[in-house]
mmCIF file of C-alpha atoms and ligand atoms in Angstrom:
data_model
loop_
_atom_site.group_PDB
_atom_site.id
_atom_site.type_symbol
_atom_site.label_atom_id
_atom_site.label_comp_id
_atom_site.label_asym_id
_atom_site.label_seq_id
_atom_site.Cartn_x
_atom_site.Cartn_y
_atom_site.Cartn_z
ATOM 1 C CA MET I 1 -1.707 -23.893 12.457
ATOM 2 C CA LYS I 2 -1.880 -20.684 10.441
ATOM 3 C CA LYS I 3 0.951 -20.275 7.939
ATOM 4 C CA HIS I 4 3.556 -17.533 8.044
ATOM 5 C CA ASN I 5 2.052 -15.409 5.309
ATOM 6 C CA PHE I 6 4.519 -13.249 3.381
ATOM 7 C CA SER I 7 2.135 -12.775 0.444
ATOM 8 C CA ALA I 8 2.533 -9.465 -1.411
ATOM 9 C CA GLY I 9 -1.189 -8.930 -1.870
ATOM 10 C CA PRO I 10 -3.880 -9.799 -1.139
ATOM 11 C CA CYS I 11 -2.012 -10.268 2.060
ATOM 12 C CA ILE I 12 -2.061 -11.181 5.706
ATOM 13 C CA LEU I 13 -4.663 -9.598 7.969
ATOM 14 C CA PRO I 14 -4.787 -9.732 11.764
ATOM 15 C CA GLN I 15 -6.330 -12.999 12.964
ATOM 16 C CA SER I 16 -8.704 -11.129 15.313
ATOM 17 C CA VAL I 17 -9.956 -9.104 12.352
ATOM 18 C CA LEU I 18 -10.619 -12.234 10.309
ATOM 19 C CA GLN I 19 -12.511 -13.710 13.241
ATOM 20 C CA LYS I 20 -14.780 -10.659 13.615
ATOM 21 C CA ALA I 21 -15.270 -10.424 9.860
ATOM 22 C CA ALA I 22 -16.298 -14.071 9.732
ATOM 23 C CA GLU I 23 -18.821 -13.522 12.524
ATOM 24 C CA ALA I 24 -20.280 -10.443 10.817
ATOM 25 C CA VAL I 25 -20.857 -12.412 7.639
ATOM 26 C CA LEU I 26 -23.148 -14.710 9.637
ATOM 27 C CA ASP I 27 -24.717 -12.221 12.044
ATOM 28 C CA PHE I 28 -23.859 -8.526 12.029
ATOM 29 C CA ASN I 29 -24.459 -6.415 15.181
ATOM 30 C CA ASN I 30 -26.916 -9.036 16.475
ATOM 31 C CA LEU I 31 -29.316 -8.068 13.704
ATOM 32 C CA ASN I 32 -29.868 -11.705 12.802
ATOM 33 C CA LEU I 33 -28.765 -10.625 9.352
ATOM 34 C CA SER I 34 -25.462 -10.825 7.528
ATOM 35 C CA LEU I 35 -23.318 -7.741 6.971
ATOM 36 C CA ILE I 36 -23.398 -8.587 3.280
ATOM 37 C CA GLU I 37 -27.172 -8.834 2.963
ATOM 38 C CA ILE I 38 -28.276 -5.560 4.577
ATOM 39 C CA SER I 39 -28.766 -2.226 2.834
ATOM 40 C CA HIS I 40 -25.716 -0.022 2.572
ATOM 41 C CA ARG I 41 -28.103 2.821 3.514
ATOM 42 C CA SER I 42 -29.027 1.142 6.789
ATOM 43 C CA LYS I 43 -27.938 2.853 10.000
ATOM 44 C CA ASP I 44 -25.667 -0.072 10.859
ATOM 45 C CA PHE I 45 -23.706 0.127 7.636
ATOM 46 C CA VAL I 46 -23.616 3.927 7.390
ATOM 47 C CA GLU I 47 -21.907 3.805 10.789
ATOM 48 C CA VAL I 48 -19.297 1.398 9.422
ATOM 49 C CA MET I 49 -18.531 3.697 6.500
ATOM 50 C CA GLU I 50 -18.270 6.794 8.700
ATOM 51 C CA ASN I 51 -16.138 4.990 11.212
ATOM 52 C CA ALA I 52 -13.788 3.712 8.501
ATOM 53 C CA ARG I 53 -13.389 7.161 6.930
ATOM 54 C CA ASN I 54 -12.798 8.829 10.293
ATOM 55 C CA LEU I 55 -10.279 6.221 11.424
ATOM 56 C CA ALA I 56 -8.305 6.618 8.201
ATOM 57 C CA LEU I 57 -8.054 10.395 8.655
ATOM 58 C CA GLU I 58 -7.283 10.017 12.358
ATOM 59 C CA HIS I 59 -4.389 7.604 11.770
ATOM 60 C CA LEU I 60 -2.920 9.945 9.167
ATOM 61 C CA GLY I 61 -3.332 13.001 11.415
ATOM 62 C CA LEU I 62 -5.479 14.684 8.760
ATOM 63 C CA GLN I 63 -8.684 15.348 10.675
ATOM 64 C CA ASP I 64 -9.933 18.943 10.480
ATOM 65 C CA LYS I 65 -7.315 19.848 7.899
ATOM 66 C CA GLY I 66 -9.526 20.105 4.826
ATOM 67 C CA TYR I 67 -9.175 16.457 3.802
ATOM 68 C CA LYS I 68 -11.866 13.936 2.903
ATOM 69 C CA ALA I 69 -11.489 10.150 2.967
ATOM 70 C CA LEU I 70 -13.275 7.978 0.422
ATOM 71 C CA PHE I 71 -13.629 4.231 -0.037
ATOM 72 C CA LEU I 72 -13.958 3.654 -3.777
ATOM 73 C CA GLN I 73 -13.790 0.692 -6.141
ATOM 74 C CA GLY I 74 -11.658 -0.113 -9.171
ATOM 75 C CA GLY I 75 -8.457 -0.625 -7.195
ATOM 76 C CA ALA I 76 -5.422 1.599 -7.117
ATOM 77 C CA SER I 77 -5.328 1.020 -10.874
ATOM 78 C CA LEU I 78 -8.454 3.106 -11.450
ATOM 79 C CA GLU I 79 -6.900 5.902 -9.383
ATOM 80 C CA PHE I 80 -4.111 6.096 -11.974
ATOM 81 C CA LEU I 81 -6.793 7.398 -14.339
ATOM 82 C CA MET I 82 -9.000 9.263 -11.841
ATOM 83 C CA VAL I 83 -6.128 11.346 -10.521
ATOM 84 C CA ALA I 84 -5.371 12.613 -14.013
ATOM 85 C CA TYR I 85 -9.036 13.060 -14.896
ATOM 86 C CA ASN I 86 -9.623 15.261 -11.854
ATOM 87 C CA LEU I 87 -6.329 17.150 -11.618
ATOM 88 C CA LEU I 88 -4.540 17.260 -14.965
ATOM 89 C CA GLU I 89 -5.199 20.419 -16.963
ATOM 90 C CA LYS I 90 -1.900 21.542 -18.579
ATOM 91 C CA LYS I 91 0.672 18.968 -17.533
ATOM 92 C CA ALA I 92 1.639 16.660 -14.689
ATOM 93 C CA ALA I 93 5.010 15.543 -13.296
ATOM 94 C CA TYR I 94 5.613 11.856 -12.500
ATOM 95 C CA LEU I 95 8.473 10.060 -10.778
ATOM 96 C CA ASN I 96 8.861 6.596 -12.298
ATOM 97 C CA THR I 97 10.090 4.117 -9.677
ATOM 98 C CA GLY I 98 8.452 0.873 -10.749
ATOM 99 C CA THR I 99 5.758 -1.036 -12.583
ATOM 100 C CA TRP I 100 2.940 0.757 -10.751
ATOM 101 C CA SER I 101 4.355 4.229 -11.434
ATOM 102 C CA ASP I 102 4.821 3.202 -15.043
ATOM 103 C CA LYS I 103 1.176 2.203 -15.281
ATOM 104 C CA ALA I 104 0.073 5.441 -13.595
ATOM 105 C CA ILE I 105 2.032 7.385 -16.230
ATOM 106 C CA LYS I 106 0.450 5.407 -19.043
ATOM 107 C CA GLU I 107 -3.060 6.260 -17.840
ATOM 108 C CA ALA I 108 -2.260 9.934 -17.236
ATOM 109 C CA LYS I 109 -0.945 10.218 -20.793
ATOM 110 C CA LEU I 110 -4.437 9.377 -22.040
ATOM 111 C CA ILE I 111 -5.615 12.593 -20.397
ATOM 112 C CA GLY I 112 -2.830 15.122 -20.965
ATOM 113 C CA GLU I 113 0.855 15.969 -21.004
ATOM 114 C CA VAL I 114 3.088 14.034 -18.639
ATOM 115 C CA VAL I 115 6.648 14.965 -17.708
ATOM 116 C CA GLU I 116 8.641 12.036 -16.323
ATOM 117 C CA VAL I 117 10.977 13.831 -13.904
ATOM 118 C CA ALA I 118 13.213 10.795 -13.315
ATOM 119 C CA THR I 119 13.183 7.034 -13.758
ATOM 120 C CA SER I 120 15.163 3.993 -12.653
ATOM 121 C CA LYS I 121 13.652 1.832 -15.393
ATOM 122 C CA SER I 122 16.948 1.071 -17.178
ATOM 123 C CA ASP I 123 18.226 -0.580 -13.965
ATOM 124 C CA ASN I 124 15.071 -2.658 -13.533
ATOM 125 C CA PHE I 125 13.946 -0.139 -10.886
ATOM 126 C CA ASN I 126 16.505 -1.236 -8.304
ATOM 127 C CA PHE I 127 16.939 2.264 -6.834
ATOM 128 C CA ILE I 128 14.997 5.456 -6.119
ATOM 129 C CA PRO I 129 16.129 8.402 -8.277
ATOM 130 C CA LYS I 130 17.090 11.542 -6.370
ATOM 131 C CA ASN I 131 17.915 15.175 -7.170
ATOM 132 C CA TYR I 132 15.379 15.590 -9.929
ATOM 133 C CA GLN I 133 13.665 18.819 -10.886
ATOM 134 C CA ILE I 134 9.906 19.170 -10.577
ATOM 135 C CA PRO I 135 8.484 21.746 -13.008
ATOM 136 C CA LYS I 136 6.784 24.447 -10.968
ATOM 137 C CA ASP I 137 4.081 24.930 -13.571
ATOM 138 C CA ALA I 138 2.871 21.310 -13.421
ATOM 139 C CA ASP I 139 -0.608 20.730 -11.990
ATOM 140 C CA TYR I 140 0.697 18.073 -9.604
ATOM 141 C CA PHE I 141 3.586 15.738 -8.841
ATOM 142 C CA HIS I 142 2.865 12.003 -8.616
ATOM 143 C CA CYS I 143 5.011 9.381 -6.881
ATOM 144 C CA THR I 144 4.750 5.834 -5.518
ATOM 145 C CA SER I 145 5.882 5.649 -1.893
ATOM 146 C CA ASN I 146 6.676 1.942 -1.855
ATOM 147 C CA ASN I 147 7.477 -0.173 -4.889
ATOM 148 C CA THR I 148 5.871 -3.459 -3.980
ATOM 149 C CA ILE I 149 7.459 -5.444 -6.802
ATOM 150 C CA PHE I 150 11.052 -4.196 -6.603
ATOM 151 C CA GLY I 151 11.299 -3.603 -2.865
ATOM 152 C CA THR I 152 12.290 0.053 -2.856
ATOM 153 C CA GLN I 153 10.704 2.789 -0.756
ATOM 154 C CA ILE I 154 10.956 6.565 -0.820
ATOM 155 C CA GLN I 155 12.455 7.801 2.446
ATOM 156 C CA ASP I 156 12.552 11.550 1.715
ATOM 157 C CA PHE I 157 9.700 13.128 -0.154
ATOM 158 C CA PRO I 158 10.501 16.275 -2.116
ATOM 159 C CA ASP I 159 9.207 19.733 -1.312
ATOM 160 C CA THR I 160 7.239 20.222 -4.466
ATOM 161 C CA GLY I 161 5.575 23.613 -4.254
ATOM 162 C CA ILE I 162 2.723 21.989 -6.213
ATOM 163 C CA PRO I 163 0.167 19.413 -5.038
ATOM 164 C CA MET I 164 1.802 16.049 -4.312
ATOM 165 C CA VAL I 165 -0.142 12.881 -5.160
ATOM 166 C CA CYS I 166 1.068 9.567 -3.816
ATOM 167 C CA ASP I 167 0.205 5.932 -4.441
ATOM 168 C CA MET I 168 0.715 4.476 -0.950
ATOM 169 C CA SER I 169 -0.950 1.139 -1.698
ATOM 170 C CA SER I 170 1.723 -1.001 -0.097
ATOM 171 C CA ASP I 171 2.930 1.088 2.832
ATOM 172 C CA ILE I 172 0.003 3.167 4.039
ATOM 173 C CA PHE I 173 -0.364 3.070 7.846
ATOM 174 C CA SER I 174 3.058 1.420 8.171
ATOM 175 C CA ARG I 175 5.208 4.433 9.072
ATOM 176 C CA GLN I 176 4.836 7.971 10.292
ATOM 177 C CA LEU I 177 5.130 10.707 7.707
ATOM 178 C CA ASP I 178 3.947 14.274 7.577
ATOM 179 C CA PHE I 179 0.879 13.281 5.600
ATOM 180 C CA SER I 180 -0.181 16.911 5.255
ATOM 181 C CA LYS I 181 2.605 17.244 2.651
ATOM 182 C CA PHE I 182 0.347 15.252 0.325
ATOM 183 C CA SER I 183 -2.716 16.640 -1.415
ATOM 184 C CA LEU I 184 -3.974 13.247 -2.505
ATOM 185 C CA ILE I 185 -3.103 9.780 -1.190
ATOM 186 C CA TYR I 186 -4.561 6.559 -2.541
ATOM 187 C CA ALA I 187 -4.141 2.944 -1.583
ATOM 188 C CA GLY I 188 -5.712 -0.311 -2.704
ATOM 189 C CA ALA I 189 -6.913 -2.001 0.490
ATOM 190 C CA GLN I 190 -5.412 -5.412 -0.127
ATOM 191 C CA LYS I 191 -1.804 -4.643 0.822
ATOM 192 C CA ASN I 192 -1.949 -3.203 4.295
ATOM 193 C CA MET I 193 -5.572 -2.566 5.197
ATOM 194 C CA GLY I 194 -8.142 -5.148 4.154
ATOM 195 C CA PRO I 195 -9.399 -7.470 1.445
ATOM 196 C CA ALA I 196 -9.279 -6.585 -2.250
ATOM 197 C CA GLY I 197 -12.263 -4.615 -3.498
ATOM 198 C CA THR I 198 -11.942 -1.131 -2.094
ATOM 199 C CA THR I 199 -9.449 1.706 -2.428
ATOM 200 C CA LEU I 200 -8.849 4.374 0.158
ATOM 201 C CA VAL I 201 -8.539 7.865 -1.331
ATOM 202 C CA VAL I 202 -7.653 10.808 0.907
ATOM 203 C CA ILE I 203 -7.999 14.192 -0.788
ATOM 204 C CA LYS I 204 -7.404 17.770 0.184
ATOM 205 C CA GLU I 205 -10.648 19.242 -1.090
ATOM 206 C CA GLU I 206 -9.181 22.548 -2.227
ATOM 207 C CA ILE I 207 -7.290 20.907 -5.104
ATOM 208 C CA LEU I 208 -10.501 19.783 -6.814
ATOM 209 C CA GLY I 209 -12.637 21.662 -9.327
ATOM 210 C CA LYS I 210 -9.747 23.176 -11.266
ATOM 211 C CA VAL I 211 -9.926 21.282 -14.548
ATOM 212 C CA SER I 212 -12.111 22.353 -17.453
ATOM 213 C CA ARG I 213 -13.177 18.917 -18.719
ATOM 214 C CA ALA I 214 -16.490 17.275 -17.876
ATOM 215 C CA ILE I 215 -15.847 14.367 -15.516
ATOM 216 C CA PRO I 216 -18.076 11.267 -15.598
ATOM 217 C CA SER I 217 -19.811 10.839 -12.236
ATOM 218 C CA MET I 218 -18.095 7.613 -11.233
ATOM 219 C CA LEU I 219 -14.676 9.154 -11.950
ATOM 220 C CA ASN I 220 -15.430 12.425 -10.207
ATOM 221 C CA TYR I 221 -13.989 12.803 -6.695
ATOM 222 C CA LYS I 222 -16.421 15.659 -5.976
ATOM 223 C CA VAL I 223 -19.393 13.394 -6.646
ATOM 224 C CA HIS I 224 -18.029 10.738 -4.293
ATOM 225 C CA ILE I 225 -17.296 13.329 -1.609
ATOM 226 C CA ALA I 226 -20.789 14.830 -1.872
ATOM 227 C CA LYS I 227 -22.276 11.344 -1.407
ATOM 228 C CA ASP I 228 -19.967 10.263 1.440
ATOM 229 C CA SER I 229 -18.573 7.352 -0.639
ATOM 230 C CA MET I 230 -22.120 6.121 -1.289
ATOM 231 C CA PHE I 231 -22.761 7.447 -4.791
ATOM 232 C CA ASN I 232 -23.270 3.835 -5.742
ATOM 233 C CA THR I 233 -23.288 0.679 -3.653
ATOM 234 C CA PRO I 234 -19.941 0.580 -1.876
ATOM 235 C CA ALA I 235 -17.893 -2.582 -1.380
ATOM 236 C CA VAL I 236 -19.523 -3.282 1.971
ATOM 237 C CA PHE I 237 -17.420 -6.247 3.056
ATOM 238 C CA PRO I 238 -13.982 -4.808 2.153
ATOM 239 C CA VAL I 239 -14.914 -1.498 3.804
ATOM 240 C CA TYR I 240 -16.021 -3.306 6.952
ATOM 241 C CA VAL I 241 -12.839 -5.380 7.176
ATOM 242 C CA SER I 242 -10.738 -2.266 6.515
ATOM 243 C CA MET I 243 -12.553 -0.577 9.391
ATOM 244 C CA LEU I 244 -11.755 -3.527 11.655
ATOM 245 C CA THR I 245 -8.077 -3.370 10.693
ATOM 246 C CA LEU I 246 -7.969 0.365 11.372
ATOM 247 C CA GLU I 247 -9.549 -0.267 14.793
ATOM 248 C CA TRP I 248 -7.004 -3.028 15.444
ATOM 249 C CA LEU I 249 -4.227 -0.575 14.589
ATOM 250 C CA LYS I 250 -5.692 2.058 16.884
ATOM 251 C CA ASN I 251 -5.839 -0.418 19.773
ATOM 252 C CA LEU I 252 -2.169 -1.227 19.195
ATOM 253 C CA GLY I 253 -1.292 2.441 19.594
ATOM 254 C CA GLY I 254 -1.489 3.596 15.982
ATOM 255 C CA ILE I 255 1.113 4.088 13.284
ATOM 256 C CA SER I 256 3.894 5.114 15.671
ATOM 257 C CA GLU I 257 3.673 1.767 17.499
ATOM 258 C CA ILE I 258 3.332 -0.446 14.428
ATOM 259 C CA GLU I 259 6.259 1.394 12.860
ATOM 260 C CA LYS I 260 8.521 0.176 15.677
ATOM 261 C CA VAL I 261 7.591 -3.440 14.944
ATOM 262 C CA ASN I 262 7.935 -2.876 11.199
ATOM 263 C CA ASN I 263 11.441 -1.511 11.765
ATOM 264 C CA GLN I 264 12.362 -4.546 13.871
ATOM 265 C CA LYS I 265 11.081 -6.959 11.242
ATOM 266 C CA ALA I 266 12.945 -5.202 8.426
ATOM 267 C CA GLU I 267 16.164 -5.007 10.440
ATOM 268 C CA LEU I 268 16.018 -8.686 11.359
ATOM 269 C CA LEU I 269 15.585 -9.812 7.757
ATOM 270 C CA TYR I 270 17.960 -7.371 6.055
ATOM 271 C CA ASN I 271 20.683 -8.153 8.598
ATOM 272 C CA GLU I 272 20.366 -11.804 7.667
ATOM 273 C CA ILE I 273 20.347 -11.088 3.920
ATOM 274 C CA ASP I 274 23.564 -9.071 4.363
ATOM 275 C CA ARG I 275 25.230 -11.517 6.737
ATOM 276 C CA ASN I 276 24.335 -14.837 5.135
ATOM 277 C CA PRO I 277 26.744 -15.614 2.272
ATOM 278 C CA LEU I 278 24.062 -17.595 0.414
ATOM 279 C CA PHE I 279 21.850 -14.564 -0.198
ATOM 280 C CA GLU I 280 22.033 -11.103 -1.722
ATOM 281 C CA GLY I 281 19.600 -8.199 -1.722
ATOM 282 C CA PHE I 282 18.119 -6.968 -5.003
ATOM 283 C CA VAL I 283 18.048 -3.224 -4.226
ATOM 284 C CA ALA I 284 21.216 -1.317 -5.223
ATOM 285 C CA ASN I 285 21.309 1.284 -2.430
ATOM 286 C CA LYS I 286 20.591 0.133 1.089
ATOM 287 C CA GLU I 287 18.924 3.440 1.959
ATOM 288 C CA ASP I 288 16.252 2.736 -0.689
ATOM 289 C CA ARG I 289 15.266 -0.628 0.789
ATOM 290 C CA SER I 290 11.592 -1.123 1.508
ATOM 291 C CA LYS I 291 10.536 -2.019 5.029
ATOM 292 C CA MET I 292 7.413 -3.643 3.629
ATOM 293 C CA ASN I 293 8.739 -5.783 0.758
ATOM 294 C CA ALA I 294 12.273 -7.171 1.013
ATOM 295 C CA THR I 295 13.546 -8.544 -2.306
ATOM 296 C CA PHE I 296 16.514 -10.926 -2.370
ATOM 297 C CA ASN I 297 18.114 -13.741 -4.311
ATOM 298 C CA LEU I 298 19.744 -17.032 -3.586
ATOM 299 C CA LYS I 299 23.223 -16.764 -5.116
ATOM 300 C CA ASN I 300 23.587 -20.457 -5.837
ATOM 301 C CA GLU I 301 20.630 -21.745 -7.864
ATOM 302 C CA ASP I 302 21.592 -25.335 -6.927
ATOM 303 C CA LEU I 303 20.241 -24.661 -3.442
ATOM 304 C CA LYS I 304 16.831 -23.544 -4.712
ATOM 305 C CA ALA I 305 15.063 -26.858 -4.128
ATOM 306 C CA THR I 306 16.569 -27.216 -0.637
ATOM 307 C CA PHE I 307 15.628 -23.665 0.357
ATOM 308 C CA GLU I 308 12.100 -23.920 -0.993
ATOM 309 C CA ASN I 309 11.547 -27.272 0.612
ATOM 310 C CA GLN I 310 12.639 -25.839 3.965
ATOM 311 C CA LEU I 311 10.333 -22.870 3.502
ATOM 312 C CA LYS I 312 7.452 -25.209 2.890
ATOM 313 C CA GLN I 313 8.246 -27.318 5.932
ATOM 314 C CA ALA I 314 8.407 -24.200 8.098
ATOM 315 C CA GLY I 315 4.914 -23.201 6.943
ATOM 316 C CA ILE I 316 6.067 -20.131 5.002
ATOM 317 C CA ASN I 317 3.713 -18.899 2.285
ATOM 318 C CA GLY I 318 4.048 -16.332 -0.499
ATOM 319 C CA LEU I 319 7.794 -15.816 -0.688
ATOM 320 C CA ASN I 320 8.254 -16.037 -4.445
ATOM 321 C CA GLY I 321 9.453 -12.849 -6.090
ATOM 322 C CA HIS I 322 7.414 -11.083 -8.754
ATOM 323 C CA ARG I 323 8.071 -12.523 -12.232
ATOM 324 C CA SER I 324 9.765 -9.283 -13.353
ATOM 325 C CA VAL I 325 12.390 -9.540 -10.579
ATOM 326 C CA GLY I 326 12.624 -13.251 -9.791
ATOM 327 C CA GLY I 327 14.173 -14.544 -6.586
ATOM 328 C CA TYR I 328 12.296 -13.971 -3.367
ATOM 329 C CA ARG I 329 10.174 -11.246 -1.847
ATOM 330 C CA ALA I 330 9.214 -11.178 1.802
ATOM 331 C CA SER I 331 6.249 -8.876 2.284
ATOM 332 C CA MET I 332 6.167 -7.767 5.905
ATOM 333 C CA TYR I 333 2.938 -5.818 6.188
ATOM 334 C CA ASN I 334 1.517 -4.532 9.482
ATOM 335 C CA ALA I 335 -0.261 -7.753 10.405
ATOM 336 C CA LEU I 336 2.795 -10.005 9.936
ATOM 337 C CA PRO I 337 4.226 -10.874 13.358
ATOM 338 C CA LEU I 338 7.937 -10.536 14.130
ATOM 339 C CA GLU I 339 7.964 -14.284 14.868
ATOM 340 C CA SER I 340 7.198 -15.057 11.219
ATOM 341 C CA VAL I 341 10.314 -13.145 10.146
ATOM 342 C CA GLN I 342 12.306 -15.046 12.744
ATOM 343 C CA VAL I 343 11.066 -18.341 11.251
ATOM 344 C CA LEU I 344 12.249 -17.191 7.805
ATOM 345 C CA VAL I 345 15.646 -16.157 9.168
ATOM 346 C CA ASP I 346 15.961 -19.540 10.887
ATOM 347 C CA VAL I 347 15.332 -21.292 7.569
ATOM 348 C CA MET I 348 17.973 -19.138 5.850
ATOM 349 C CA GLN I 349 20.455 -20.149 8.562
ATOM 350 C CA THR I 350 19.541 -23.812 8.388
ATOM 351 C CA VAL I 351 20.192 -23.847 4.649
ATOM 352 C CA GLU I 352 23.515 -22.065 5.202
ATOM 353 C CA LYS I 353 24.614 -24.686 7.731
ATOM 354 C CA GLY I 354 23.687 -27.533 5.386
ATOM 355 C CA ALA I 355 25.415 -25.993 2.365
HETATM 356 C C1 PLP K 1 -0.838 -3.564 -5.877
HETATM 357 C C2 PLP K 1 -0.513 -2.179 -6.221
HETATM 358 C C3 PLP K 1 -1.272 -1.441 -7.151
HETATM 359 C C4 PLP K 1 -2.445 -2.034 -7.899
HETATM 360 O O1 PLP K 1 -3.522 -2.147 -7.063
HETATM 361 P P1 PLP K 1 -4.928 -2.703 -7.597
HETATM 362 O O2 PLP K 1 -5.792 -2.462 -6.394
HETATM 363 O O3 PLP K 1 -4.739 -4.131 -7.948
HETATM 364 O O4 PLP K 1 -5.338 -1.890 -8.753
HETATM 365 C C5 PLP K 1 -0.925 -0.136 -7.381
HETATM 366 N N1 PLP K 1 0.122 0.435 -6.767
HETATM 367 C C6 PLP K 1 0.875 -0.229 -5.886
HETATM 368 C C7 PLP K 1 2.020 0.457 -5.226
HETATM 369 C C8 PLP K 1 0.590 -1.559 -5.580
HETATM 370 O O5 PLP K 1 1.339 -2.230 -4.711
#
């Protein structure tokens, strides 16, 4: 039986998607050829790429609004640099809410001046700073919507008055937002969309072309837009699996439907963390808790072996916290069924009864 997969990334994908992906590796579209051995310029693959880009925009409600979707390589980590390369002229404003924001800031500093508008670093990023000022003369404001490692999530995005750039790697397509508030959204596929190897970038075209530096082709969003994400050979398999996941989501009823399930999963687990005297949540303010990654600790270390043994017996995978936080992290991405969370809650209760 398949395990209950709480892995933070690469992470769980819908079983039906894995099945179709496996079939396409052997024989794609009845071509008697594998998806991964045909030309990316072939009609069959060009259709995959177009479909994937259109589905991404459709889910976000950004079709016909001046946005382009790209499937690039280099992970979300390369976007840390590309964003600055393409948008940073005078200075940029960054909100520092975790390891990934911190890394984004480090890359942007290679390109120009960075103003850190607020940070929760001194508290090991266990809350989301609020009431900060965003300089109106900055070229853009950058934030991370969901902090995968620490388990915090931005609930209210600021009205910036300048372009807002967001790393949505670990919560894209998980909840409804007014996505038109953002001028650039990027997300590594391997958290909530597909396998590792491609990054979705959604850009409002009007923000491009405003910096004076020469941009190398592979780092230039305009080049990738002009070539429909095919400037060089795209990551054909990750793009295909991402497309399948986006189709799966559409068949479920889209973001609004998956959000209901995501809310149920988060409520079920956080209620247990708060109720069960053996456990405590890591995040300082409950309103900052992530619905994707729930971080928590076992108060009594003596029960560690018992708890982890029970997890193993229940078929639970990937619950260890990130090394910078410790404890446990339950990643509850779109494809994780509610039943898996129930199995985890049952284990937490079993350990409580035995303690
Ligand atoms: C995982 C993650 C990244 C890094 O993604 P890569 O694709 O490995 O570069 C960046 N930001 C967030 C929020 C993440 O969760």
